[in-house]
CSV table of N, CA and C in Angstrom, one decimal:
chain,number,residue,atom,x,y,z
C,1,UNK,N,-6.7,-1.2,-8.3
C,1,UNK,CA,-6.7,-2.6,-7.9
C,1,UNK,C,-6.5,-2.7,-6.4
C,2,UNK,N,-5.5,-1.9,-5.9
C,2,UNK,CA,-5.2,-2.0,-4.5
C,2,UNK,C,-6.4,-1.5,-3.6
C,3,UNK,N,-7.1,-0.5,-4.1
C,3,UNK,CA,-8.3,0.0,-3.4
C,3,UNK,C,-9.3,-1.1,-3.3
C,4,UNK,N,-9.6,-1.9,-4.3
C,4,UNK,CA,-10.5,-3.0,-4.3
C,4,UNK,C,-10.1,-4.0,-3.3
C,5,UNK,N,-8.9,-4.4,-3.3
C,5,UNK,CA,-8.4,-5.4,-2.4
C,5,UNK,C,-8.5,-5.0,-1.0
C,6,UNK,N,-8.2,-3.7,-0.7
C,6,UNK,CA,-8.3,-3.2,0.6
C,6,UNK,C,-9.8,-3.2,1.1
C,7,UNK,N,-10.7,-2.7,0.2
C,7,UNK,CA,-12.1,-2.7,0.5
C,7,UNK,C,-12.6,-4.0,0.8
C,8,UNK,N,-12.2,-5.0,0.1
C,8,UNK,CA,-12.7,-6.4,0.4
C,8,UNK,C,-12.0,-7.1,1.6
C,9,UNK,N,-10.9,-6.5,2.1
C,9,UNK,CA,-10.2,-7.0,3.2
C,9,UNK,C,-9.1,-8.0,2.9
C,10,UNK,N,-8.8,-8.1,1.6
C,10,UNK,CA,-7.7,-9.1,1.3
C,10,UNK,C,-6.4,-8.6,1.8
C,11,UNK,N,-6.1,-7.3,1.8
C,11,UNK,CA,-4.8,-6.9,2.3
C,11,UNK,C,-4.7,-7.0,3.8
C,12,UNK,N,-5.9,-6.8,4.5
C,12,UNK,CA,-5.9,-7.0,6.0
C,12,UNK,C,-5.7,-8.5,6.3
C,13,UNK,N,-6.3,-9.4,5.6
C,13,UNK,CA,-6.2,-10.8,5.9
C,13,UNK,C,-4.7,-11.2,5.6
C,14,UNK,N,-4.1,-10.7,4.5
C,14,UNK,CA,-2.7,-11.0,4.3
C,14,UNK,C,-1.8,-10.5,5.4
C,15,UNK,N,-2.1,-9.3,5.9
C,15,UNK,CA,-1.4,-8.8,7.1
C,15,UNK,C,-1.5,-9.7,8.3
C,16,UNK,N,-2.7,-10.2,8.6
C,16,UNK,CA,-2.9,-11.1,9.7
C,16,UNK,C,-2.2,-12.4,9.5
C,17,UNK,N,-2.3,-13.0,8.3
C,17,UNK,CA,-1.6,-14.2,8.1
C,17,UNK,C,-0.1,-14.1,8.1
C,18,UNK,N,0.4,-13.0,7.8
C,18,UNK,CA,1.9,-12.7,8.0
C,18,UNK,C,2.2,-12.8,9.5
C,19,UNK,N,1.3,-12.2,10.3
C,19,UNK,CA,1.5,-12.3,11.8
C,19,UNK,C,1.5,-13.7,12.3
C,20,UNK,N,0.7,-14.6,11.7
C,20,UNK,CA,0.7,-16.0,12.0
C,20,UNK,C,2.0,-16.6,11.6
C,21,UNK,N,2.5,-16.3,10.4
C,21,UNK,CA,3.7,-16.9,10.0
C,21,UNK,C,4.9,-16.5,10.9
C,22,UNK,N,4.9,-15.3,11.4
C,22,UNK,CA,5.9,-14.8,12.3
C,22,UNK,C,5.8,-15.3,13.7
C,23,UNK,N,4.6,-16.0,14.0
C,23,UNK,CA,4.4,-16.6,15.3
C,23,UNK,C,3.9,-15.6,16.4
C,24,UNK,N,3.3,-14.5,15.9
C,24,UNK,CA,2.7,-13.5,16.8
C,24,UNK,C,1.4,-14.0,17.5
C,25,UNK,N,0.6,-14.8,16.7
C,25,UNK,CA,-0.6,-15.4,17.2
C,25,UNK,C,-1.0,-16.6,16.3
C,26,UNK,N,-2.0,-17.3,16.7
C,26,UNK,CA,-2.3,-18.5,15.8
C,26,UNK,C,-3.3,-18.2,14.8
C,27,UNK,N,-3.6,-19.1,13.9
C,27,UNK,CA,-4.5,-18.8,12.7
C,27,UNK,C,-5.9,-18.6,13.2
C,28,UNK,N,-6.4,-19.3,14.3
C,28,UNK,CA,-7.7,-19.1,14.8
C,28,UNK,C,-7.9,-17.6,15.2
C,29,UNK,N,-6.9,-17.1,15.9
C,29,UNK,CA,-7.0,-15.7,16.4
C,29,UNK,C,-7.0,-14.8,15.2
C,30,UNK,N,-6.2,-15.0,14.2
C,30,UNK,CA,-6.2,-14.2,13.0
C,30,UNK,C,-7.6,-14.2,12.3
C,31,UNK,N,-8.2,-15.4,12.1
C,31,UNK,CA,-9.5,-15.4,11.5
C,31,UNK,C,-10.6,-14.8,12.3
C,32,UNK,N,-10.4,-14.9,13.7
C,32,UNK,CA,-11.4,-14.2,14.6
C,32,UNK,C,-11.3,-12.7,14.4
C,33,UNK,N,-10.1,-12.2,14.3
C,33,UNK,CA,-9.9,-10.7,14.1
C,33,UNK,C,-10.4,-10.3,12.8
C,34,UNK,N,-10.2,-11.1,11.7
C,34,UNK,CA,-10.7,-10.8,10.4
C,34,UNK,C,-12.2,-10.8,10.4
C,35,UNK,N,-12.8,-11.8,11.0
C,35,UNK,CA,-14.3,-11.8,11.0
C,35,UNK,C,-14.9,-10.6,11.8
C,36,UNK,N,-14.2,-10.2,12.9
C,36,UNK,CA,-14.7,-9.0,13.6
C,36,UNK,C,-14.6,-7.8,12.7
C,37,UNK,N,-13.5,-7.6,12.0
C,37,UNK,CA,-13.3,-6.5,11.1
C,37,UNK,C,-14.3,-6.5,10.0
C,38,UNK,N,-14.6,-7.7,9.4
C,38,UNK,CA,-15.5,-7.8,8.3
C,38,UNK,C,-16.9,-7.4,8.8
C,39,UNK,N,-17.3,-7.9,9.9
C,39,UNK,CA,-18.7,-7.5,10.4
C,39,UNK,C,-18.8,-6.0,10.6
C,40,UNK,N,-17.8,-5.4,11.2
C,40,UNK,CA,-17.8,-3.9,11.4
C,40,UNK,C,-17.8,-3.2,10.1
C,41,UNK,N,-17.0,-3.7,9.1
C,41,UNK,CA,-16.9,-3.1,7.8
C,41,UNK,C,-18.3,-3.2,7.1
C,42,UNK,N,-19.0,-4.3,7.2
C,42,UNK,CA,-20.3,-4.4,6.5
C,42,UNK,C,-21.3,-3.4,7.1
C,43,UNK,N,-21.2,-3.2,8.4
C,43,UNK,CA,-22.1,-2.3,9.1
C,43,UNK,C,-21.8,-0.9,8.6
C,44,UNK,N,-20.6,-0.5,8.5
C,44,UNK,CA,-20.2,0.8,8.0
C,44,UNK,C,-20.6,1.0,6.5
C,45,UNK,N,-20.5,0.0,5.7
C,45,UNK,CA,-20.8,0.1,4.3
C,45,UNK,C,-22.3,0.3,4.2
C,46,UNK,N,-23.1,-0.5,4.9
C,46,UNK,CA,-24.6,-0.4,4.9
C,46,UNK,C,-25.0,0.9,5.3
C,47,UNK,N,-24.4,1.5,6.4
C,47,UNK,CA,-24.8,2.8,6.9
C,47,UNK,C,-24.5,3.9,5.9
C,48,UNK,N,-23.4,3.8,5.2
C,48,UNK,CA,-23.0,4.7,4.2
C,48,UNK,C,-23.9,4.7,3.0
C,49,UNK,N,-24.3,3.5,2.6
C,49,UNK,CA,-25.3,3.3,1.5
C,49,UNK,C,-26.6,3.9,1.8
C,50,UNK,N,-27.1,3.7,3.0
C,50,UNK,CA,-28.4,4.2,3.4
C,50,UNK,C,-28.3,5.7,3.5
C,51,UNK,N,-27.2,6.3,3.9
C,51,UNK,CA,-27.1,7.8,4.0
C,51,UNK,C,-27.1,8.3,2.6
C,52,UNK,N,-26.4,7.7,1.6
C,52,UNK,CA,-26.3,8.2,0.3
C,52,UNK,C,-27.7,8.0,-0.4
C,53,UNK,N,-28.4,6.9,-0.2
C,53,UNK,CA,-29.7,6.8,-0.7
C,53,UNK,C,-30.7,7.8,-0.2
C,54,UNK,N,-30.6,8.1,1.1
C,54,UNK,CA,-31.5,9.1,1.7
C,54,UNK,C,-31.2,10.5,1.1
C,55,UNK,N,-29.9,10.8,0.9
C,55,UNK,CA,-29.5,12.1,0.3
C,55,UNK,C,-29.9,12.3,-1.1
C,56,UNK,N,-30.0,11.2,-1.9
C,56,UNK,CA,-30.4,11.2,-3.3
C,56,UNK,C,-31.9,11.3,-3.5
C,57,UNK,N,-32.6,10.8,-2.5
C,57,UNK,CA,-34.1,10.8,-2.6
C,57,UNK,C,-34.6,12.3,-2.7
C,58,UNK,N,-35.5,12.6,-3.7
C,58,UNK,CA,-36.0,13.9,-3.7
C,58,UNK,C,-36.9,14.2,-2.5
C,59,UNK,N,-36.9,15.5,-2.1
C,59,UNK,CA,-37.7,15.9,-0.9
C,59,UNK,C,-39.0,16.5,-1.4
C,60,UNK,N,-40.0,16.4,-0.5
C,60,UNK,CA,-41.3,17.0,-0.8
C,60,UNK,C,-41.2,18.5,-0.8
C,61,UNK,N,-42.1,19.2,-1.6
C,61,UNK,CA,-42.2,20.6,-1.6
C,61,UNK,C,-41.2,21.3,-2.4
C,62,UNK,N,-40.5,20.5,-3.3
C,62,UNK,CA,-39.5,21.1,-4.2
C,62,UNK,C,-38.2,21.4,-3.6
C,63,UNK,N,-38.1,21.2,-2.3
C,63,UNK,CA,-36.8,21.5,-1.6
C,63,UNK,C,-35.8,20.4,-2.0
C,64,UNK,N,-34.6,20.8,-2.4
C,64,UNK,CA,-33.6,19.8,-2.7
C,64,UNK,C,-33.5,19.5,-4.2
C,65,UNK,N,-34.3,20.2,-4.9
C,65,UNK,CA,-34.2,20.0,-6.4
C,65,UNK,C,-33.0,20.7,-6.9
C,66,UNK,N,-32.8,20.7,-8.2
C,66,UNK,CA,-31.6,21.3,-8.8
C,66,UNK,C,-31.7,22.8,-8.6
C,67,UNK,N,-30.6,23.5,-8.4
C,67,UNK,CA,-30.6,24.9,-8.2
C,67,UNK,C,-31.0,25.7,-9.5
C,68,UNK,N,-31.7,26.8,-9.2
C,68,UNK,CA,-32.2,27.6,-10.3
C,68,UNK,C,-31.1,28.6,-10.6
C,69,UNK,N,-30.7,28.7,-11.9
C,69,UNK,CA,-29.6,29.6,-12.3
C,69,UNK,C,-30.3,30.8,-12.9
C,70,UNK,N,-29.8,32.0,-12.4
C,70,UNK,CA,-30.4,33.2,-12.9
C,70,UNK,C,-29.4,33.8,-14.0
C,71,UNK,N,-30.0,34.4,-15.0
C,71,UNK,CA,-29.1,35.0,-16.1
C,71,UNK,C,-28.6,36.3,-15.6
C,72,UNK,N,-27.9,37.0,-16.5
C,72,UNK,CA,-27.3,38.3,-16.1
C,72,UNK,C,-28.3,39.4,-16.0
C,73,UNK,N,-29.3,39.5,-16.8
C,73,UNK,CA,-30.3,40.6,-16.8
C,73,UNK,C,-31.4,40.4,-15.7
C,74,UNK,N,-31.4,39.4,-15.0
C,74,UNK,CA,-32.5,39.1,-14.0
C,74,UNK,C,-32.2,39.6,-12.6
């Protein structure tokens, strides 16, 4: 559960709002920081998804297929 909340940014937002409560900065600054983090996070996730999709796609010429296992007598 903690991993999901962290992935979605809930824990980071809670951290920022605690800073607001302590008087370190105002709520507008906290939301601005969160929006900046969220935008960067979305770019990283999209990049990771594209890389994974590219790696899963079969390559031409049979390269990248499942490895061929040889038996003992071969």
